[in-house]
Coordinates of C-alpha atoms and ligand atoms in Angstrom, one line a residue:
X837 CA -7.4 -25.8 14.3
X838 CA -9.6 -27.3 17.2
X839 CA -12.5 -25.1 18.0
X840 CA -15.1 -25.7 15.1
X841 CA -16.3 -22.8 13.2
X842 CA -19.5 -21.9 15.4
X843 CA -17.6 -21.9 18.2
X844 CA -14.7 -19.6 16.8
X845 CA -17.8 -17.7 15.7
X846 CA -18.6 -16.8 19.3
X847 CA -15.3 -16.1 20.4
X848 CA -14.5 -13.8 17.5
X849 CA -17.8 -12.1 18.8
X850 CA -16.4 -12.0 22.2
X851 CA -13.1 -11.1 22.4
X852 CA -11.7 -10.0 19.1
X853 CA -11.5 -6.5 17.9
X854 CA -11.2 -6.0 14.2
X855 CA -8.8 -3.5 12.8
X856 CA -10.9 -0.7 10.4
X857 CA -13.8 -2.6 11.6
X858 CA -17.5 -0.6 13.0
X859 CA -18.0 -3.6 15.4
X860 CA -22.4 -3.0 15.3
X861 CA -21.9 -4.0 11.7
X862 CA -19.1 -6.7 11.8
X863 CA -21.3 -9.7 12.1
X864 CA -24.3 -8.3 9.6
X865 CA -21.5 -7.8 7.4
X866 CA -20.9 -11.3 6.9
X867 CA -17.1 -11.7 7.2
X868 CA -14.9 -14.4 6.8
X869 CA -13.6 -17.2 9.2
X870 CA -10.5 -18.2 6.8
X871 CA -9.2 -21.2 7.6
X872 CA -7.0 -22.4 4.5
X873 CA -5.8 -21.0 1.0
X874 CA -4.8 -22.2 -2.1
X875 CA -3.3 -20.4 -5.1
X876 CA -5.0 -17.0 -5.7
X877 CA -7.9 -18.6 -3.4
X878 CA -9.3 -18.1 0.1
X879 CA -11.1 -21.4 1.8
X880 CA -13.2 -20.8 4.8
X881 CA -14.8 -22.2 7.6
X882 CA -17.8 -24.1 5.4
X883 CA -15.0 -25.3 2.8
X884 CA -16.3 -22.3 0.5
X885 CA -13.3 -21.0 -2.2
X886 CA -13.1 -17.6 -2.6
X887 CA -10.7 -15.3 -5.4
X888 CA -8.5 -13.1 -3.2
X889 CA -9.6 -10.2 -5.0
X890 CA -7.6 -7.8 -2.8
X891 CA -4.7 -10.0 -2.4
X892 CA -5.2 -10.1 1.7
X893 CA -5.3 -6.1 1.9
X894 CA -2.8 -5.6 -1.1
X895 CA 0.5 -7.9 -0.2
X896 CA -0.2 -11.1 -1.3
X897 CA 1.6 -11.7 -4.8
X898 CA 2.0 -15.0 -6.4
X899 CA -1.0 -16.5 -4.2
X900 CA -1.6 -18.9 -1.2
X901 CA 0.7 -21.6 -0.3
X902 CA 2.6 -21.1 -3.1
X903 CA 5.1 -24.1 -2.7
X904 CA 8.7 -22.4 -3.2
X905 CA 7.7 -19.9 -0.4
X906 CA 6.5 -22.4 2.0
X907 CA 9.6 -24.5 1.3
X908 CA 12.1 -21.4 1.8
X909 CA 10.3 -20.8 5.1
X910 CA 10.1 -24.4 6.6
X911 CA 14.3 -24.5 5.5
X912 CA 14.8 -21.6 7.7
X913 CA 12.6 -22.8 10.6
X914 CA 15.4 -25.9 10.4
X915 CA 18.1 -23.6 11.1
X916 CA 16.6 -20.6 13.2
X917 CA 13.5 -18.6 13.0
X918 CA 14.6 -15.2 14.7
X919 CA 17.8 -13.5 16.3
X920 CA 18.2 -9.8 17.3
X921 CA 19.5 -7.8 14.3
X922 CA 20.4 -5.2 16.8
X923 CA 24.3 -4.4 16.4
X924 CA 24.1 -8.0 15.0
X925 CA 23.6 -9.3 11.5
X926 CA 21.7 -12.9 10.5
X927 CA 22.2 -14.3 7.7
X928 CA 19.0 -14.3 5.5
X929 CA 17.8 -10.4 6.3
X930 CA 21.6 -9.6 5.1
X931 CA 21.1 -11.4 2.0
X932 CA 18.0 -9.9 1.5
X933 CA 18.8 -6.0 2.2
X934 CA 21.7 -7.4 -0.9
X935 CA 19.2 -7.8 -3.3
X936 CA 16.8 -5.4 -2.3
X937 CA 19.8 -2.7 -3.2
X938 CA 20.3 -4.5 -6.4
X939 CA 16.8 -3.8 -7.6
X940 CA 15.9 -0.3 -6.3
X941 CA 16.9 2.5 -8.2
X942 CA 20.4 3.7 -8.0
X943 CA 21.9 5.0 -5.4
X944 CA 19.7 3.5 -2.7
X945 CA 22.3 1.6 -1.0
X946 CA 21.1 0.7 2.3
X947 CA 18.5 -0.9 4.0
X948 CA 17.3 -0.9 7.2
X949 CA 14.7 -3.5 8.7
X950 CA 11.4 -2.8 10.4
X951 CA 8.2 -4.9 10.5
X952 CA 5.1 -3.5 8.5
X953 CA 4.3 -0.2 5.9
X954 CA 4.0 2.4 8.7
X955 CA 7.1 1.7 10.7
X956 CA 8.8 1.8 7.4
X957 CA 7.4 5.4 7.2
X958 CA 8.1 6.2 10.6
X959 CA 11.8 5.5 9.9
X960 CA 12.0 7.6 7.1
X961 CA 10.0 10.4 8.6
X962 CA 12.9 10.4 11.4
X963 CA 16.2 9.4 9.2
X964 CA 14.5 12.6 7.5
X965 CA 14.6 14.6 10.6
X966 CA 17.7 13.6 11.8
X967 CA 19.8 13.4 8.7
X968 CA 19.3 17.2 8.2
X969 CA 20.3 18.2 11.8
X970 CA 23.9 16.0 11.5
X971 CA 24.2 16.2 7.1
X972 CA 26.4 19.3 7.8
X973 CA 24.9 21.1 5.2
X974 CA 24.5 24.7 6.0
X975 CA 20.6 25.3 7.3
X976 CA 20.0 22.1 8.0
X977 CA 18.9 22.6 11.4
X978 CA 16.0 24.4 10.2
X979 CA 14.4 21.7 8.2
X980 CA 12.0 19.9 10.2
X981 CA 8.8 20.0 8.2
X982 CA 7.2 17.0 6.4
X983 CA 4.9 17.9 3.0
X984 CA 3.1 15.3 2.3
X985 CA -0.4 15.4 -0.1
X986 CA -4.2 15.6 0.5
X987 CA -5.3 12.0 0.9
X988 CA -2.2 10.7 1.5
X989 CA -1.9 7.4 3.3
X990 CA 1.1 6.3 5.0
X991 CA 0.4 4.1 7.7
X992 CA -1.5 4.4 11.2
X993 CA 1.2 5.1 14.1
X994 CA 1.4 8.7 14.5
X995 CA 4.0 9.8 12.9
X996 CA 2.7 8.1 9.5
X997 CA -0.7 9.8 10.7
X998 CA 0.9 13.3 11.0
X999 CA 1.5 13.1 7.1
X1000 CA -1.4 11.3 6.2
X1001 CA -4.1 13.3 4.6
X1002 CA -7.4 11.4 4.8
X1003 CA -9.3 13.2 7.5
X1004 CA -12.3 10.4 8.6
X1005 CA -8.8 8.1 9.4
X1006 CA -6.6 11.2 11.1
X1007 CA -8.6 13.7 12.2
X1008 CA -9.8 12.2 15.8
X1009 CA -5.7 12.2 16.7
X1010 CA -4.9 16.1 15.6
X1011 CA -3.7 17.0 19.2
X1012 CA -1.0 13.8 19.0
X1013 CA -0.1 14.9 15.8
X1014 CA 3.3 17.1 14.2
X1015 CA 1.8 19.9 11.6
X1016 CA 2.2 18.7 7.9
X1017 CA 2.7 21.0 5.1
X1018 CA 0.2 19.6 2.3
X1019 CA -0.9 19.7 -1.2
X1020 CA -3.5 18.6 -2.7
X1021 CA -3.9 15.5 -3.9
X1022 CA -4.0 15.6 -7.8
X1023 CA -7.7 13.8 -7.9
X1024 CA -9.1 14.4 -11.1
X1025 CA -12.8 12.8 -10.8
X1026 CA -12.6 15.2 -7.8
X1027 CA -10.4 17.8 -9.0
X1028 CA -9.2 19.7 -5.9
X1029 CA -8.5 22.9 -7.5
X1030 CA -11.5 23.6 -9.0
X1031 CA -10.7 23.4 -12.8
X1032 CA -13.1 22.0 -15.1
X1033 CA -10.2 20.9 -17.0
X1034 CA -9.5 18.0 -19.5
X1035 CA -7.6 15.7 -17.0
X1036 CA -4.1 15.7 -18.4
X1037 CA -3.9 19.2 -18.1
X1038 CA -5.6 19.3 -14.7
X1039 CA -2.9 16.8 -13.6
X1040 CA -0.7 19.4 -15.4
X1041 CA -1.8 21.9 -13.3
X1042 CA -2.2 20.0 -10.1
X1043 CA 2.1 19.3 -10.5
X1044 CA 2.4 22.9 -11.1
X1045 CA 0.2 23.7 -7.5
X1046 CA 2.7 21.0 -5.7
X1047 CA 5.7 22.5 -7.3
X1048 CA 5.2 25.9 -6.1
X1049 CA 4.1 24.7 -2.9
X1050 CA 7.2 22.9 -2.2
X1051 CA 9.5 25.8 -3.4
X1052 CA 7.8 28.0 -1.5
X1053 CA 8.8 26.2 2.0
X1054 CA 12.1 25.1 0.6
X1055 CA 14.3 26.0 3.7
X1056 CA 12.3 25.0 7.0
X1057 CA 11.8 21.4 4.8
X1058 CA 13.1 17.7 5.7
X1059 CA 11.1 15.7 3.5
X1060 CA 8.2 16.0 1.0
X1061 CA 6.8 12.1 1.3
X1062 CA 4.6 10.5 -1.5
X1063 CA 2.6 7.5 -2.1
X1064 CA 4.5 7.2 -6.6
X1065 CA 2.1 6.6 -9.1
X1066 CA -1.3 5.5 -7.0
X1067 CA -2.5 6.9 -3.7
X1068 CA -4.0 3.8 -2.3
X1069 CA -6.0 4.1 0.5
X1070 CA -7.2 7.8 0.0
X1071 CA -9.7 5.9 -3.1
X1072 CA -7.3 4.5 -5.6
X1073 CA -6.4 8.1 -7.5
X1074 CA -4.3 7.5 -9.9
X1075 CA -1.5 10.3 -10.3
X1076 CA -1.3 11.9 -14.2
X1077 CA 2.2 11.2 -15.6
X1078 CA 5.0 13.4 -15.2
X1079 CA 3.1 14.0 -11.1
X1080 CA 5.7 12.3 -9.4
X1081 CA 8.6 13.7 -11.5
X1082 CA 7.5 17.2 -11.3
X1083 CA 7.5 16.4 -7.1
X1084 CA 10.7 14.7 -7.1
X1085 CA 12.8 17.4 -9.3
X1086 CA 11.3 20.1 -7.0
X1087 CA 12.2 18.3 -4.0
X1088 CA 15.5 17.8 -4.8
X1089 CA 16.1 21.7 -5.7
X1090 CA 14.7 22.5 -2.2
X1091 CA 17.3 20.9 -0.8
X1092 CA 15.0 18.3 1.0
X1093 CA 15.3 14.4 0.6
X1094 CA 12.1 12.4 -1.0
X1095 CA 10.8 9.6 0.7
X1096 CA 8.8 7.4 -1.6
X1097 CA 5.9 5.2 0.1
X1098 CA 5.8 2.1 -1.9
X1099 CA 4.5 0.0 0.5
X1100 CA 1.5 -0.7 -1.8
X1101 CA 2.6 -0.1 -5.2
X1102 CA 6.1 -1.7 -4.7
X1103 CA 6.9 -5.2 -6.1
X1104 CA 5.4 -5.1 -9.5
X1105 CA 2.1 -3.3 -8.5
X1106 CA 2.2 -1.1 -11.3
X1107 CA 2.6 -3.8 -13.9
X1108 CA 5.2 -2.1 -15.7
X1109 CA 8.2 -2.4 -13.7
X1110 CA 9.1 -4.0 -9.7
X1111 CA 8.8 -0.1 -8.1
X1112 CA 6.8 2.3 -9.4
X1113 CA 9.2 5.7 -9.0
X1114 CA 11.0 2.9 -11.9
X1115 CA 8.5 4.0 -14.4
X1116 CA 9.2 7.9 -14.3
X1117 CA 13.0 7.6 -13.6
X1118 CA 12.8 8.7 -10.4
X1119 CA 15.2 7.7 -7.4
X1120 CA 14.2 8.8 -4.2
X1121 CA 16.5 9.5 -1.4
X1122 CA 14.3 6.8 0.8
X1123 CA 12.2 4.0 -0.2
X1124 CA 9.4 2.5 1.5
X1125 CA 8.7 -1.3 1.0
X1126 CA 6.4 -3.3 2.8
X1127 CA 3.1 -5.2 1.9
X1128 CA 4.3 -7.5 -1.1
X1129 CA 7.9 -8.1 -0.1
X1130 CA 7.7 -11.0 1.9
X1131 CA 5.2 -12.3 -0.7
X1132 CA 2.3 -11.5 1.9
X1133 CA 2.9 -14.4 4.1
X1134 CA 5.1 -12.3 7.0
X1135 CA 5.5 -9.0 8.3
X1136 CA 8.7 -7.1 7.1
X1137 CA 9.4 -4.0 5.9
X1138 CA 12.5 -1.8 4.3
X1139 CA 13.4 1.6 4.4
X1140 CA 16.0 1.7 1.6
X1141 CA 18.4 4.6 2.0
X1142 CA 21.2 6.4 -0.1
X1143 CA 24.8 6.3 1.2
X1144 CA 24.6 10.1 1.5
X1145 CA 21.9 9.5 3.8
X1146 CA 23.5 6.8 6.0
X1147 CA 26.9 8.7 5.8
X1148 CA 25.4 11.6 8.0
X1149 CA 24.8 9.0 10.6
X1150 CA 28.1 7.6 10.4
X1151 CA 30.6 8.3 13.5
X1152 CA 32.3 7.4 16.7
X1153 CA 29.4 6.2 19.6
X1154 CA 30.5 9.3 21.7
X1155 CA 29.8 11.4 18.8
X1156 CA 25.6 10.4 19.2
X1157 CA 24.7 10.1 15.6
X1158 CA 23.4 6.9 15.9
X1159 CA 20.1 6.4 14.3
X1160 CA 18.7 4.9 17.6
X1161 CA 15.1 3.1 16.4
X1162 CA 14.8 -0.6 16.3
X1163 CA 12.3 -3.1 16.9
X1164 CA 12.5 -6.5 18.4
X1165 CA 11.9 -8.6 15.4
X1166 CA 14.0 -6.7 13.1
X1167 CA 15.4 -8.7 10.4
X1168 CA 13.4 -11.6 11.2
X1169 CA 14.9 -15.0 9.5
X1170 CA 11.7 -16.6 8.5
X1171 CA 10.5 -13.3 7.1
X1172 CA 13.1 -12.6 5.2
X1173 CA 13.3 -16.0 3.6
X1174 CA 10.1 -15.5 2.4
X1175 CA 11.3 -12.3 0.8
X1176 CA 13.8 -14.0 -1.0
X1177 CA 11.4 -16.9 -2.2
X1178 CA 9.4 -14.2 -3.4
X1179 CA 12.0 -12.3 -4.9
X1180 CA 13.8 -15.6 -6.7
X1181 CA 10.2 -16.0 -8.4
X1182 CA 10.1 -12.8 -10.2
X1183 CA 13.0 -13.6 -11.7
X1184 CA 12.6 -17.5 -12.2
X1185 CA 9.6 -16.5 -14.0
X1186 CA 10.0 -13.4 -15.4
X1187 CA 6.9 -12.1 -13.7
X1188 CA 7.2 -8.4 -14.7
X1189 CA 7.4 -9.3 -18.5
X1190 CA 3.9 -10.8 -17.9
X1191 CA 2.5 -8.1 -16.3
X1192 CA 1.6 -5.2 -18.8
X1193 CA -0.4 -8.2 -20.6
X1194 CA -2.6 -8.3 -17.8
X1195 CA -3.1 -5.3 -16.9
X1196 CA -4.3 -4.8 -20.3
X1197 CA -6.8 -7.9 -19.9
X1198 CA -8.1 -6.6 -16.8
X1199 CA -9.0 -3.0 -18.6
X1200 CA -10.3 -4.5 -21.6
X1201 CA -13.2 -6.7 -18.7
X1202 CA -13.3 -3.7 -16.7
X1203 CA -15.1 -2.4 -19.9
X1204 CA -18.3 -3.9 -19.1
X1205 CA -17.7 -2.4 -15.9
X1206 CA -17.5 1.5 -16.7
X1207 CA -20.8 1.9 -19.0
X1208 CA -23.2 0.5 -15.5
X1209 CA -24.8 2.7 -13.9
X1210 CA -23.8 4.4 -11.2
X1211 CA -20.2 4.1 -11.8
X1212 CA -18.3 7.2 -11.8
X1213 CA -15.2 6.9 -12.3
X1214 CA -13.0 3.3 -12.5
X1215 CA -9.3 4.2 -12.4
X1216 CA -6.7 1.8 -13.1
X1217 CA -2.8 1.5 -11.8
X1218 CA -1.7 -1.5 -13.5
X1219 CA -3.0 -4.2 -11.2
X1220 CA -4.6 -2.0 -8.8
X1221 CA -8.3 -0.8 -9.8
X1222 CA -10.6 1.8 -7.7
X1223 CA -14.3 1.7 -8.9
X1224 CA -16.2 5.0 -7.4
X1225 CA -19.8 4.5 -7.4
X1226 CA -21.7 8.0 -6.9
X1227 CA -25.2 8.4 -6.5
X1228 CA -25.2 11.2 -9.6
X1229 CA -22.9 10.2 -12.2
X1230 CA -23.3 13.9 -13.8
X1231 CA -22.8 16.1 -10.6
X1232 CA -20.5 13.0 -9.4
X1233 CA -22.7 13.5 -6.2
X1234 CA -21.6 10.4 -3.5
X1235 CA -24.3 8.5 -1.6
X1236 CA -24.9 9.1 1.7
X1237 CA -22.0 6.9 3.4
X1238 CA -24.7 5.2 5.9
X1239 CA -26.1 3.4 2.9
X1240 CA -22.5 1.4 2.5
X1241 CA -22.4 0.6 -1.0
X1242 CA -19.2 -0.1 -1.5
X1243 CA -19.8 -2.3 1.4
X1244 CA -22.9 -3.7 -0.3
X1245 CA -21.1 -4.6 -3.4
X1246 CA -17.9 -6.1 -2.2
X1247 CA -20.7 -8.2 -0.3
X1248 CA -22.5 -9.3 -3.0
X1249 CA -19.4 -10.6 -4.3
X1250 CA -18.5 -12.5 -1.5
X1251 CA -21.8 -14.4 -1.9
X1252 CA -20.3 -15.1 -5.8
X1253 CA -17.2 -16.4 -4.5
X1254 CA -15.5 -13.4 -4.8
X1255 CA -13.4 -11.5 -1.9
X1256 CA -13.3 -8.1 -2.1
X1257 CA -13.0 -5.0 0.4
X1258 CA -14.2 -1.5 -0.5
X1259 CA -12.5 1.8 0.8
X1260 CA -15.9 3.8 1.3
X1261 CA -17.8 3.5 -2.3
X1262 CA -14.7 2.9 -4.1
X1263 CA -14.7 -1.0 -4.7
X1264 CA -11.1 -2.0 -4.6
X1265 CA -9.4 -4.6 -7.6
X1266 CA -5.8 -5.4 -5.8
X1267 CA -5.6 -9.1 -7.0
X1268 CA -2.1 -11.6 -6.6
X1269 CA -0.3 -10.7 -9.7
X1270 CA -0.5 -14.4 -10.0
X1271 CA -4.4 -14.0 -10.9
X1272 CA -4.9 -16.2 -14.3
X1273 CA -6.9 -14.4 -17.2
X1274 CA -9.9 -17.4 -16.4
X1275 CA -9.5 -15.5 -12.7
X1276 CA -9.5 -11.9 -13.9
X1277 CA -12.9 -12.9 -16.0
X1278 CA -14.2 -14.2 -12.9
X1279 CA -13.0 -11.1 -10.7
X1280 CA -14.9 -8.5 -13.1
X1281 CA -17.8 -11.0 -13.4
X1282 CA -18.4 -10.5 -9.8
X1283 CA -18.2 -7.1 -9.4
X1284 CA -20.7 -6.4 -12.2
X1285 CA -22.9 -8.6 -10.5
X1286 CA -22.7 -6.7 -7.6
X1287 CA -23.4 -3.1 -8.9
X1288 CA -26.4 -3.9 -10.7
X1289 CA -27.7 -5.3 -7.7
X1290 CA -26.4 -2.6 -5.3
X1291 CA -26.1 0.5 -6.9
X1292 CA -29.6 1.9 -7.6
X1293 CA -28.4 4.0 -11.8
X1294 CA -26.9 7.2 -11.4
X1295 CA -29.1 9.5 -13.4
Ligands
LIG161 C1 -0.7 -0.2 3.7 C2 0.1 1.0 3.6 C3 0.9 1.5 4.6 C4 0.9 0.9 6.0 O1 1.4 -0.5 6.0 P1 1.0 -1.4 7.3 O2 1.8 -2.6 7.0 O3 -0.5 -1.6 7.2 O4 1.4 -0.7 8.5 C5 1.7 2.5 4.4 N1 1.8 3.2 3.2 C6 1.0 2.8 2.2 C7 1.1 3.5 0.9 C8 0.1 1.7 2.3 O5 -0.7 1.3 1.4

């Protein structure tokens, strides 16, 4: 780095525009000029250390500069950083898409390259599409609808927006969009059927809702697509067990394929296993990866597929089933070297062993956390938290969104030493899954500092 911090200050101010960012508040927001990092912490431009509390928007995993990563990298920038993985193959991606196969469920198979979360999703969303129309299955032609559920997120190119459900993000783009069939998210602080019930059997009943939604449109569909176990960016909501096996049974007796989104919940996320579909047996016909894979240093992304998917796109060039959708920097070497540093330390270390341990350490702190007021709700996904504040923790009315308190808090945390980033007044807990017990202490410590000074108590 050359500039010095004020002046990279001004020309942040000048010529940058942030993604998710309302650009009257950036600056009065205080953000961040990053300029190093080390283990689960962020260093910035006045040599402060922050805790990566949401793991650099959910992909970071074993931390910053984590030496066998850097290493794998800096061995494959000796021998080449990028070639075209278009009707080629290089060596690292191949290796890779190997073990990737080995570790998803059975019987994903195959896996095809692409560069973030939502262009993972748009391949599925048009393997989907165009498996149907060549599977040879009888009807096939007819299925061309997506179901996807309320609050969904799946990415922001348009076809990820068509099925995404969260309408402050998707609604300005409806003309662009193709029609989803939905279903309501199965939200039960904000139960979107109504019941007053006890939440396992609202979550019960909400299975029951998408079942019965996805029978009834069983022949006109391609896909049903879900975010398994969490929906992330929609406010944390944390599906009731026996959700996503409920979807996926009814999915597969439709006739239509599954695609799982585990672009934030894949690689250990859920603390109990490395996907999340893993913890309620469920094997989806495509799998979504992104986020964690490459550790959170790179962009890559996987679309894992069975071999009855890929087999309806096998055949003779004349014939035209080619899956024709590629990207430049498919497959990239350096990326996927990081992917396999990242992978070779789950195993080296047994990482998922540790997890349920601290996931349990983080609910036990997030104790302190539930009983302040104006907290709502605070929903855990192994080591993914959402924290709803609400200006009326008996009506569960919100605050007015002007007022930013999920803003205000993940602020005040900053100022601790703390980074965090809200999704509206849901403060979000995604840290490394390298975050030490001292760290998880000093995580929680933060964020109860910052709701009793931001959040006025909810009667
Ligand atoms: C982040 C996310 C995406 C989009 O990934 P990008 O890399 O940001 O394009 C898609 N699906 C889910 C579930 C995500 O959390």
């Amino acid at each position: 780095m050359t500039a010095s911090r004020d002046t990279l200050v001004r020309w942040d101010d000048r010529h940058v525009w942030h993604p998710f960012t309302p650009h009257d508040a950036y600056r009065d927001e205080d953000p961040l000029m990053i300029v190093g990092g080390e283990g689960n912490e962020l260093i910035d431009a006045d040599g402060r250390r922050l805790l990566d509390g949401v793991a650099s928007l959910w992909c970071n995993v074993f931390g910053h500069r984590r030496p066998e990563i850097d290493a794998a990298i800096r061995q494959q920038l000796d021998r080449i950083a990028h070639a075209t993985f278009l009707g080629n193959a290089s060596a690292p991606a191949v290796e890779l898409a190997k073990r990737l196969v080995d570790l998803a469920p059975d019987p994903l198979s195959r896996c095809f390259f692409s560069d973030d979360g939502s262009t993972a999703v748009e391949v599925a969303l048009k393997m989907a599409l165009q498996f149907h129309g060549q599977s040879g299955v009888a009807g096939g032609a007819r299925r061309k609808r997506v179901l996807s559920l309320d609050l969904a997120y799946h990415g922001d190119t348009l076809g990820a927006v068509s099925v995404g459900g969260i309408d402050l993000f998707h609604s300005t783009f409806g003309p662009l969009l193709f029609e989803r069939l939905s279903v309501p998210s199965p939200h039960c602080y904000r139960c979107p059927i109504g019941s007053d019930l006890e939440p396992a059997t609202c979550g019960l009943a909400c299975a029951e809702e998408a079942v019965a939604r996805i029978m009834r449109s069983g022949p006109e569909l391609a896909a049903v697509i879900v975010e398994p176990g969490l929906q992330g960016a929609g406010g944390m909501i944390v599906q009731p067990p026996g959700f996503l096996s409920a979807v996926a049974e009814a999915t597969q007796r439709a006739g239509a394929l599954l695609i799982a989104d585990e672009v934030a919940v894949g690689f250990g996320r859920s603390a109990e296993a490395m996907f999340a579909c893993q913890r309620e047996g469920v094997s989806p016909d495509l799998l979504c990866l992104g986020k964690g894979l490459t550790g959170g240093y790179l962009p890559m992304a996987a679309t894992l597929a069975t071999e009855r998917v890929f087999d309806a796109f096998r055949g003779r060039p004349a014939e035209g089933r080619t899956f024709f959708h590629g990207h430049t920097f498919t497959g990239n070497a350096l990326a996927a070297a990081a992917g396999l540093a990242t992978l070779d330390i789950f195993e080296a270390e047994d990482v998922l062993r540790g997890l349920p341990a601290k996931a349990e350490a983080l609910d036990r702190e997030l104790d302190r956390v539930r009983s302040l007021p104006g907290v709502g709700d605070v929903r855990r996904y192994g080591l993914a938290v959402g924290i709803e504040l609400v200006a009326d923790t008996t009506t569960r009315r919100s605050f007015p969104a002007e007022e930013r308190r999920g803003m205000r808090v993940c602020r005040h945390a900053v100022r601790n030493g703390v980074f965090l980033r809200p999704l509206g007044d849901v403060v979000v807990l995604m840290p490394p899954l390298s975050i030490t017990d001292a760290e998880i202490v000093r995580l929680v410590d933060a964020v109860e500092a910052g709701i009793r000074a931001e959040v006025p108590g909810g009667a």
